[in-house]
Structures are given as C-alpha cells and as structure tokens.
Tab-separated table of C-alpha atoms (C1' of nucleotides) in Angstrom:
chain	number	residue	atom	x	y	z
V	169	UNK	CA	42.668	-80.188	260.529
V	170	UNK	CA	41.786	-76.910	259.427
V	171	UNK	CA	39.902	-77.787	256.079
V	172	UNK	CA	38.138	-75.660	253.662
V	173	UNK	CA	34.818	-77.209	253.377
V	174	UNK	CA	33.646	-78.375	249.586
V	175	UNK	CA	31.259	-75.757	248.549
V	176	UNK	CA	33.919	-73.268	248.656
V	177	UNK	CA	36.203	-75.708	246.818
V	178	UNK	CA	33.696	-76.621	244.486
V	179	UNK	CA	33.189	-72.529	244.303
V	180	UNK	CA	36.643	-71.854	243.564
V	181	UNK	CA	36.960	-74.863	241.081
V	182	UNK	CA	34.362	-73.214	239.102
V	183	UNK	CA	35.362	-69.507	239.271
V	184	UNK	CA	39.079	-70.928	238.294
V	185	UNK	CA	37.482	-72.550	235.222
V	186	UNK	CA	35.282	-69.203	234.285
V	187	UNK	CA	38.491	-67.161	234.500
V	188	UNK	CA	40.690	-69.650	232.328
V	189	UNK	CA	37.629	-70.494	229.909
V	190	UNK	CA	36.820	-66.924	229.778
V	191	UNK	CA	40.009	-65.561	228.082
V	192	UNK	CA	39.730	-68.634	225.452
V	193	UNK	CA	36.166	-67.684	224.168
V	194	UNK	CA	34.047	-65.118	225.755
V	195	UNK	CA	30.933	-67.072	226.579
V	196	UNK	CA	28.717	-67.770	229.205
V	197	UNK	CA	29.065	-71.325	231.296
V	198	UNK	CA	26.361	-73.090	232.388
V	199	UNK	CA	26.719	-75.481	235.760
V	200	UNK	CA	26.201	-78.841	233.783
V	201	UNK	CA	29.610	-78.423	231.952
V	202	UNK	CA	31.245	-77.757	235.450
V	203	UNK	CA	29.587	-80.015	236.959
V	204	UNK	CA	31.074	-82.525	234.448
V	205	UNK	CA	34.328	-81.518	234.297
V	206	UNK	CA	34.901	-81.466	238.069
V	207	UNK	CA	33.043	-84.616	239.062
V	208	UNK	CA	30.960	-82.412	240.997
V	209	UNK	CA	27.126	-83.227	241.838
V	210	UNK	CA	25.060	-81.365	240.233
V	211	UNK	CA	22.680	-80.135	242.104
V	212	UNK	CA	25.227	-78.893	244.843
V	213	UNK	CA	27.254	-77.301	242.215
V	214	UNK	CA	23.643	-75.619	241.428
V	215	UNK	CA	23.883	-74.095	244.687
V	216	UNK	CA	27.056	-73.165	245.009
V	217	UNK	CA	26.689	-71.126	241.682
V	218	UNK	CA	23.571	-69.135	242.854
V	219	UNK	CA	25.227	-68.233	245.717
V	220	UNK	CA	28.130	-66.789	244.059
V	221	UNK	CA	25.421	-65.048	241.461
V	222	UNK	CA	23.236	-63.680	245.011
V	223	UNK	CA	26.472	-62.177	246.147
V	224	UNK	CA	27.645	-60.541	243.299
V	225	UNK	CA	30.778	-62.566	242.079
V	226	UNK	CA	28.868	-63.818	238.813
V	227	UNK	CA	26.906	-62.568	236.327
V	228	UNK	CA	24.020	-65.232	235.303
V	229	UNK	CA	21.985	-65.445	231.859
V	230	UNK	CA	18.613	-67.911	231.945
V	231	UNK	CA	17.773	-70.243	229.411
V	232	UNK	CA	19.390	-71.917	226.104
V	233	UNK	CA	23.207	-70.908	225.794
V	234	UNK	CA	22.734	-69.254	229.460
V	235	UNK	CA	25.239	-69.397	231.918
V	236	UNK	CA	27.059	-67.566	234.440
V	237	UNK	CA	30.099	-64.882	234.170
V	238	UNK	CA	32.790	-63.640	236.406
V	239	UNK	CA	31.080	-60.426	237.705
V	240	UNK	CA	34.464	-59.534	239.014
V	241	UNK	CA	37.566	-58.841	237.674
V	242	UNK	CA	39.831	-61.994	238.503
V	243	UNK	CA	42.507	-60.241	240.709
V	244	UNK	CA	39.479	-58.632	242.834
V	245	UNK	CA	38.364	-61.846	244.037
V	246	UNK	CA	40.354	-64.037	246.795
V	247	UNK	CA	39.923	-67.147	248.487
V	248	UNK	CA	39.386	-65.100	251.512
V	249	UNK	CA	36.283	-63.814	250.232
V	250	UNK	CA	34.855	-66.725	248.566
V	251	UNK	CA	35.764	-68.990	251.851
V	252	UNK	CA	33.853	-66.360	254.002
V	253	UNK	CA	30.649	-66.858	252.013
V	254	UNK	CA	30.161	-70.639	252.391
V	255	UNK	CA	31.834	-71.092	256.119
V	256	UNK	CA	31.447	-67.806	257.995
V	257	UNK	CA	34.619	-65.567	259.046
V	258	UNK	CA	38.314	-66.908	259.361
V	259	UNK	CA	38.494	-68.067	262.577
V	260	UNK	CA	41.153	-69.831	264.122
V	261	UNK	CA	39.798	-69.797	267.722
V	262	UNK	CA	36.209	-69.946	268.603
V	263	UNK	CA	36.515	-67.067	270.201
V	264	UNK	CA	37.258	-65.059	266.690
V	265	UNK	CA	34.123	-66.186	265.487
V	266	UNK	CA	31.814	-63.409	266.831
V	267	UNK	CA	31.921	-59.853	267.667
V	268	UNK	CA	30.598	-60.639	271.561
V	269	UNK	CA	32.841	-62.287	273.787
V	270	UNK	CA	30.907	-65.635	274.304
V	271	UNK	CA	33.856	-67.885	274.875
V	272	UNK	CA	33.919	-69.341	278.624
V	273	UNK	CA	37.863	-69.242	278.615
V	274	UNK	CA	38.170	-65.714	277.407
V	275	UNK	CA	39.390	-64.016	280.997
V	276	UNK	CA	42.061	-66.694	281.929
V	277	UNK	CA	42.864	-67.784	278.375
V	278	UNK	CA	46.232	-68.704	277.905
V	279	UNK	CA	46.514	-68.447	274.147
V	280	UNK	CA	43.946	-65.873	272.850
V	281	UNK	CA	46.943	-63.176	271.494
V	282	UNK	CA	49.363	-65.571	269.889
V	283	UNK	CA	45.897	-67.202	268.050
V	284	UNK	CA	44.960	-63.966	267.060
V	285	UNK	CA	48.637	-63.114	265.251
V	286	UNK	CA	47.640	-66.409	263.564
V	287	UNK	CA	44.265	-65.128	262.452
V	288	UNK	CA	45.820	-62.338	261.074
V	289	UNK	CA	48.353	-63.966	259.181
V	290	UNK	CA	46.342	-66.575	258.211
V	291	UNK	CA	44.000	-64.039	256.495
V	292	UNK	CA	46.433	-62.424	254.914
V	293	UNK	CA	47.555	-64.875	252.872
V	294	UNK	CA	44.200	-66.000	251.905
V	295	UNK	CA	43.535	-62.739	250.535
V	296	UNK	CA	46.687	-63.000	248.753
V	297	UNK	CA	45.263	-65.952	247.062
V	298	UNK	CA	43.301	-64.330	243.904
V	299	UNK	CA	41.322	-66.111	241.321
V	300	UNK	CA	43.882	-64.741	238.833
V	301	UNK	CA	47.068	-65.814	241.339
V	302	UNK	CA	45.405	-69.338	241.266
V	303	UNK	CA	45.426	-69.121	236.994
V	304	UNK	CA	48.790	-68.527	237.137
V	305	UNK	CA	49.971	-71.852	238.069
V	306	UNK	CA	47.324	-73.189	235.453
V	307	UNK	CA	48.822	-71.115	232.362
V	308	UNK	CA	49.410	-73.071	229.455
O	174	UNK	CA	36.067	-70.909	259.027
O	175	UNK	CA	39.418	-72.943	259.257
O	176	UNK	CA	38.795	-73.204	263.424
O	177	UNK	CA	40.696	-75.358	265.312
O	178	UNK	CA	38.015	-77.966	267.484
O	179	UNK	CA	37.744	-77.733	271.019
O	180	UNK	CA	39.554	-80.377	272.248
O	181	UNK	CA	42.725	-79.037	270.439
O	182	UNK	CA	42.064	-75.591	272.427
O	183	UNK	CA	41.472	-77.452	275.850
O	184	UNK	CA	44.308	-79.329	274.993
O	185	UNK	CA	46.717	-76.530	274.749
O	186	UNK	CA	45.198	-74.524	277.703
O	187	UNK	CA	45.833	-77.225	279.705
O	188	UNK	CA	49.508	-78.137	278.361
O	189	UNK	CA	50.257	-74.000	278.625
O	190	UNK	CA	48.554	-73.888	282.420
O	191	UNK	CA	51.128	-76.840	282.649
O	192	UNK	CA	54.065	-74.639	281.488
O	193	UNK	CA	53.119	-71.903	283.705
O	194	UNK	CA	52.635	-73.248	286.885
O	195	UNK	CA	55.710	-75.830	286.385
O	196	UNK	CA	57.805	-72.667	287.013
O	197	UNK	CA	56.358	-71.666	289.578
O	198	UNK	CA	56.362	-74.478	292.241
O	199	UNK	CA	56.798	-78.372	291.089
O	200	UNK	CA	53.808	-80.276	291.086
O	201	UNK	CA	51.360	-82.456	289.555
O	202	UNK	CA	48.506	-80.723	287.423
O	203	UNK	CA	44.921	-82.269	288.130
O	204	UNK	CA	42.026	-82.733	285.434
O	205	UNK	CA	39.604	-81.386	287.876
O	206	UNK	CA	41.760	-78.001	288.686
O	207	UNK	CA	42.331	-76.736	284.535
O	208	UNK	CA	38.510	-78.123	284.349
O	209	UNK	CA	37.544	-75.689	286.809
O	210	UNK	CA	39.933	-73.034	286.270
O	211	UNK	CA	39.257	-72.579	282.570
O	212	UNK	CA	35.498	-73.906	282.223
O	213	UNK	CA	36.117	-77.236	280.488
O	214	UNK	CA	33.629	-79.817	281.013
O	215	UNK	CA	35.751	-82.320	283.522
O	216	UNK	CA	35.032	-85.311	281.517
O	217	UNK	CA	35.865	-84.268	277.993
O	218	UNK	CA	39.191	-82.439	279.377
O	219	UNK	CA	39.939	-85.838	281.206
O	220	UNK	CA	39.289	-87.567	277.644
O	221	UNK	CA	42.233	-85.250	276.280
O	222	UNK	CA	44.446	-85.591	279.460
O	223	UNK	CA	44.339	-89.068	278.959
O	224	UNK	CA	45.233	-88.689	274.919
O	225	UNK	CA	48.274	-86.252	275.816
O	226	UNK	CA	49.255	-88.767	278.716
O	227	UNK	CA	49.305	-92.002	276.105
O	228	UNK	CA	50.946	-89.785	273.189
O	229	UNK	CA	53.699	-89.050	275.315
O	230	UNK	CA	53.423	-84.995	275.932
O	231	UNK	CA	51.812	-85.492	279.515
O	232	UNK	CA	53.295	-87.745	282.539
O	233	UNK	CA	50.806	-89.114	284.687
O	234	UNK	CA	51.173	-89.434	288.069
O	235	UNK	CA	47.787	-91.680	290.185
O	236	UNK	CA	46.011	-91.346	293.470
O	237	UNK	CA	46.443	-88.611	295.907
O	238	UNK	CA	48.180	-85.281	294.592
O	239	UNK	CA	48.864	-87.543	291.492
O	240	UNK	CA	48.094	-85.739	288.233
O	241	UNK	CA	50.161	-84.526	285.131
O	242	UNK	CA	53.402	-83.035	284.660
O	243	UNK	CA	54.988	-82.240	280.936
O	244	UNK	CA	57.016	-85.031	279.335
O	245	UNK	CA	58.591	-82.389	277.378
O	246	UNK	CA	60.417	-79.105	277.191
O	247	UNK	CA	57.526	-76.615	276.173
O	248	UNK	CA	59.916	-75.783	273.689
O	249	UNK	CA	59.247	-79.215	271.742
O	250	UNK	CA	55.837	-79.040	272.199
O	251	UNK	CA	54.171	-77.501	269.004
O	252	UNK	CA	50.426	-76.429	268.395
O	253	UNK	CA	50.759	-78.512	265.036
O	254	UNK	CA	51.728	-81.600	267.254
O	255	UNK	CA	48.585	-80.923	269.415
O	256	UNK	CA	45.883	-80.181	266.480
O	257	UNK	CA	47.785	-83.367	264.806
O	258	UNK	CA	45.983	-85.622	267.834
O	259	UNK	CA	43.026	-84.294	268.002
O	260	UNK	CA	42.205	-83.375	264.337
O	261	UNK	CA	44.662	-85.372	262.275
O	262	UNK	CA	47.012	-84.163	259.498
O	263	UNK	CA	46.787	-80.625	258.276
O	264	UNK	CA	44.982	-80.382	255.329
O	265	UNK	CA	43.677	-77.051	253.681
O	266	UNK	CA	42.040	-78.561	250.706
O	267	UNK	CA	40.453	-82.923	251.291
O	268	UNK	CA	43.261	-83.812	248.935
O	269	UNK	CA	45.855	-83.197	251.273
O	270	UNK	CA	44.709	-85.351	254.071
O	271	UNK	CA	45.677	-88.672	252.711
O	272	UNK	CA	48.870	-90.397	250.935
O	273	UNK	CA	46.714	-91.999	248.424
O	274	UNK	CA	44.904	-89.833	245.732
O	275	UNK	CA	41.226	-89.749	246.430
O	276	UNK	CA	40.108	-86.775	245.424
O	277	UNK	CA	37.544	-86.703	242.210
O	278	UNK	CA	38.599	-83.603	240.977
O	279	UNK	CA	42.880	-84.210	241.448
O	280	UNK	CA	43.518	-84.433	237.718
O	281	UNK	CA	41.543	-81.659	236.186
O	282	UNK	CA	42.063	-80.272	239.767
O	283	UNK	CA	43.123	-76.259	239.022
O	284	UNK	CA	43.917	-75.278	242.644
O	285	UNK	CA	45.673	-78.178	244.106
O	286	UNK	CA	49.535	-76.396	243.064
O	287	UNK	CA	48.691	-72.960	245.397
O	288	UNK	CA	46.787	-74.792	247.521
O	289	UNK	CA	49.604	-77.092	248.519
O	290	UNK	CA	51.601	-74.071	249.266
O	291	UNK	CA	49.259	-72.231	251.630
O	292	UNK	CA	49.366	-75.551	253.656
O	293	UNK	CA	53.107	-75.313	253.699
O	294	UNK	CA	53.338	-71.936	254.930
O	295	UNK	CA	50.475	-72.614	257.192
O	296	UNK	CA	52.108	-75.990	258.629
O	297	UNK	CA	55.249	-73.566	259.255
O	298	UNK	CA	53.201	-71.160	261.430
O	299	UNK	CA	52.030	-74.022	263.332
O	300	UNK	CA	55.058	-75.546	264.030
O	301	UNK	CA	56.552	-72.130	265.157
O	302	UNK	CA	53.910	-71.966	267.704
O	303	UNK	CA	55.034	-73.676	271.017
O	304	UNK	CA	54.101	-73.962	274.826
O	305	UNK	CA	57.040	-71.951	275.146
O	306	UNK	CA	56.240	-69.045	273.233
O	307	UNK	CA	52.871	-69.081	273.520
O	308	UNK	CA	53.825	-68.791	277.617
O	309	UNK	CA	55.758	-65.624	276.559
O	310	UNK	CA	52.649	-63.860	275.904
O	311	UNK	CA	51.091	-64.620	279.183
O	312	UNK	CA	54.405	-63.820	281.255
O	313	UNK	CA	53.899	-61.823	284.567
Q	201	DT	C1'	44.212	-102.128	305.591
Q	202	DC	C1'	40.931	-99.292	303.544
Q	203	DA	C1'	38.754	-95.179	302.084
Q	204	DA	C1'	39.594	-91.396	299.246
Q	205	DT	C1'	41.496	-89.687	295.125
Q	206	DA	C1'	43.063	-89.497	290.514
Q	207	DT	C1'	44.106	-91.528	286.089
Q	208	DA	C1'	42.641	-95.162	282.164
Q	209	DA	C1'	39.624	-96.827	278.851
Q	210	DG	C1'	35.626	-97.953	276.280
Q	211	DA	C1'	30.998	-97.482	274.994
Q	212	DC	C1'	27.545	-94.527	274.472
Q	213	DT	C1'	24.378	-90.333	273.353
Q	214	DA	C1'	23.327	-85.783	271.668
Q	215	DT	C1'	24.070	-81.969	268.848
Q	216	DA	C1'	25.581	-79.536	264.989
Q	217	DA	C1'	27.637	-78.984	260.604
Q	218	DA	C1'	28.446	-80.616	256.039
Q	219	DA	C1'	26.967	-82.793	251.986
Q	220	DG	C1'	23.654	-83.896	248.987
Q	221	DT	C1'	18.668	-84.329	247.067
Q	222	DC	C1'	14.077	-83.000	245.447
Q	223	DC	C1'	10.540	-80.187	243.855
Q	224	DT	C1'	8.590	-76.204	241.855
Q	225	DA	C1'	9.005	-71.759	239.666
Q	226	DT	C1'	10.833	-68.423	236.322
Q	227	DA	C1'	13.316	-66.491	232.449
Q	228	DT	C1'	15.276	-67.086	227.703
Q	229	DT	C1'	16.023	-68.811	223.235
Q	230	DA	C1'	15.653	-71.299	219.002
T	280	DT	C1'	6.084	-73.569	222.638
T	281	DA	C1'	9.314	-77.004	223.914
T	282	DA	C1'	13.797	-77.217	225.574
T	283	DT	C1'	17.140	-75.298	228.501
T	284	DA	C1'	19.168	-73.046	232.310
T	285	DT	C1'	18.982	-70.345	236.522
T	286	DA	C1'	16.360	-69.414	241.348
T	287	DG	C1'	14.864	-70.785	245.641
T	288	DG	C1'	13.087	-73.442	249.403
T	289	DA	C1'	12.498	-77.503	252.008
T	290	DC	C1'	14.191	-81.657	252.989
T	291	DT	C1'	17.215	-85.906	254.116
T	292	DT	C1'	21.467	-88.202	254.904
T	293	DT	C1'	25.900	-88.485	256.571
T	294	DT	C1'	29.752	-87.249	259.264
T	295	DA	C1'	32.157	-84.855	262.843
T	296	DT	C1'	32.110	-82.697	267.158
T	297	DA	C1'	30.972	-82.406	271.858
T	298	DG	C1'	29.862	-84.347	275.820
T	299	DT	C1'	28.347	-88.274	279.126
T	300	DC	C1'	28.454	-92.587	281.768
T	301	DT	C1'	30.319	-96.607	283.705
T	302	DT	C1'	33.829	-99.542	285.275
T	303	DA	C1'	38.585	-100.536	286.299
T	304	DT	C1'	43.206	-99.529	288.155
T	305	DA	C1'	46.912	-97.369	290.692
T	306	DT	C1'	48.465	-94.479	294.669
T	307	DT	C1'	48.398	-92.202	298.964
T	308	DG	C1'	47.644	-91.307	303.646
T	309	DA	C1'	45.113	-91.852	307.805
DNA sequence: TCAATATAAGACTATAAAAGTCCTATATTA
DNA sequence: TAATATAGGACTTTTATAGTCTTATATTGA
C-alpha cells in the first residue's frame, strides 16, 4: 500500500547519482550510464530524464559527451516535488486529489479531517526529503 | 499520489458508521444501509463486509435484522490494519513490500536507507489512526 | 413450513493506471 | 559526416483496481 510508482524512483535514483557524481567530477551524464548502473530500461529511463529536463530540474547537452545536469541546487529539490511530477498531487484520499469536490461520500464522510491531518503530514515529510538529505546517508 | 484504494476507504466508512451508531442504540449494521447511506456500490461494499467479517474485525449476524457488529474495541482497530487487507503491506518504495530482496536496483540502490525511514514514520501515523479517534472527529 | 432477508463465496468483466517499447527527428562533437 | 545523445509522440503490454453476476447458506418471522 501506498507505493511510489517507478518513474519517480527511477527519477530520484538518477538525480541521487547526478548529485553524488557531480561533486566527484563536474561532467555531464548521459542516460545509458544510469541506465546501466541502476538496471533500469533504457528507454523508460529516457523518459523519465526528459521529463525532469521539460520541467526544469536538469540541465541537458545533445550529442557526444552530452548529458544532463542538476538544474537545481540539491537541497532545493524534494521527493515531494519530483513524486508530484510523475503521479499527480499527494493524495491520501480520493477526495484530495482535485480542487472540486467530486467524491460521492464527501457530505456524510466519516474520515475526511483526520485524512487530511495525514495529507498534511505526509507532505511534510516528503518535502523534508531533499536530493542532498538523501546523499547524506550515501557519503563515503 | 500515495492514495489509499477504495475499498480501504469503504472499508473504514463502514467500520467508523459501525462505531458511531454502536453507541447510539445496539444493533446489527446492514451492507445495504452504509451502501446507501454513503454511495458505495452494494456489491463491492458487500465484497469488503465479507473480508472484515472473515479477518475477524466484523461479526456477522444472517437473515432478518442480521448484519454486522464490531469484533473489536474501535480502539484496536487501526487504519494500517484496514489498508493491510485490502492493499497489503506498507511499502513506500517496491523494495519494501517483500521479505526476500527483489529489487534490481537494492545494491547500488542510493535511497533505500531514507526511504526505509519515511515508511517507519509513515507506518506510525497509520497505526495511530483508529476507529476510535477517527470517531472523535465526527462527535456530535 | 416457507417466503423474505441477509451474509458467504467464487468467478467473471471492465476500466484505468503503470510499465515498457518503437520510431523518427534534432542537436552536437570529434 | 558519422557517431552519439537528447526530444517527442504514438503505441503495446501488463497489472491493479473497480465493479458485476450467480449461486449457496443461514436466520427470522409470519
């Protein structure tokens, strides 16, 4: 219950990696090399990385010795924000999902306040979560 | 993202309806009066009557006026027991879900450590959540 | 006793989301 | 100019969720 989905793992593998790499050698890295690394597929990886380059969290560089950057400092990007791009807003409850009340339950739900204290807290420590928090446990 | 299905919400719904009404006059619960009451479809909310019945949180009761009572104090009753049934073990990241390691990514894996902690604190917010308190928000 | 009522259980279908693939185009570099 | 790497769209496969249908069983009350 209550999984992350893989494109956001396979997301935050790879900005965990650019971070960590990126201190080592600056350099851009290209999706193969992830890809590798990660057991990932490729051409999901692929997507995953243009997504993150559409929405502003990497930098990318065409052709031989191309690649992608962090576009971001580290500590400005969090889980919350990556998770949000590949499945939609935190939402515990359905009826979080959307702006409009659509949920059938709403007016004699039982549960809707205590869900929403969840939301909240739940978000809160995603955004806690930083791609330079998660290097931390990685340092070496 | 992270959303709980629907047949964990029904679930609870009915179970807090349960807690409720148990107070006020002692009775059997039917399928077809939380179907109706809270706009569940009656035959998927039977489905999860029936699951709650064989796990051991509902009593069942046949025929005429039969229908459910709680087999527990709503204070033993916790959301993670619920989402448990209908969703299986909480798992943030797909590495989490079983005992054996399955994951491709596990040993270069750089977010399992933090990741494994966020389900922690998350299982404990779950497990605080009860029939009990979440009746506390709804009392009269 | 028997009709009505409610739970029990299994198989089944439909829909939607997730995961993954394929093809073509474009930019860059050595 | 060939090799390499990103960009983008359409597509298929797989899995999970949501919901339905049918039949059986137990209980009650008229």
């Amino acid at each position: 219950m209550l999984h992350l989905n893989r494109k956001t793992e396979y997301a935050l593998l790879a900005l965990e990696h650019m971070c960590l790499k990126e201190k080592e050698k600056a350099r851009h890295i290209n999706t193969r090399e992830v890809a590798e690394i990660y057991h990932i597929p490729y051409p999901l990886l692929a997507k995953v990385m243009q997504e993150l380059s559409r929405r502003g969290f990497l930098k990318s560089l065409y052709g031989v010795n191309g690649g992608y950057v962090l576009a971001k400092k580290a500590s400005d990007i969090t889980v919350a924000d990556i998770a949000q791009i590949f499945e939609g807003p935190l939402a515990v409850a359905e009826c979080f999902r959307d702006a409009k009340i659509t949920c059938p339950q709403w007016n004699d739900c039982l549960i809707k306040d205590p869900f929403y204290e969840l939301n909240r807290k739940l978000h809160e420590l995603l955004v806690e979560m930083t791609i330079e928090n998660l290097a931390m446990s990685n340092a070496s």
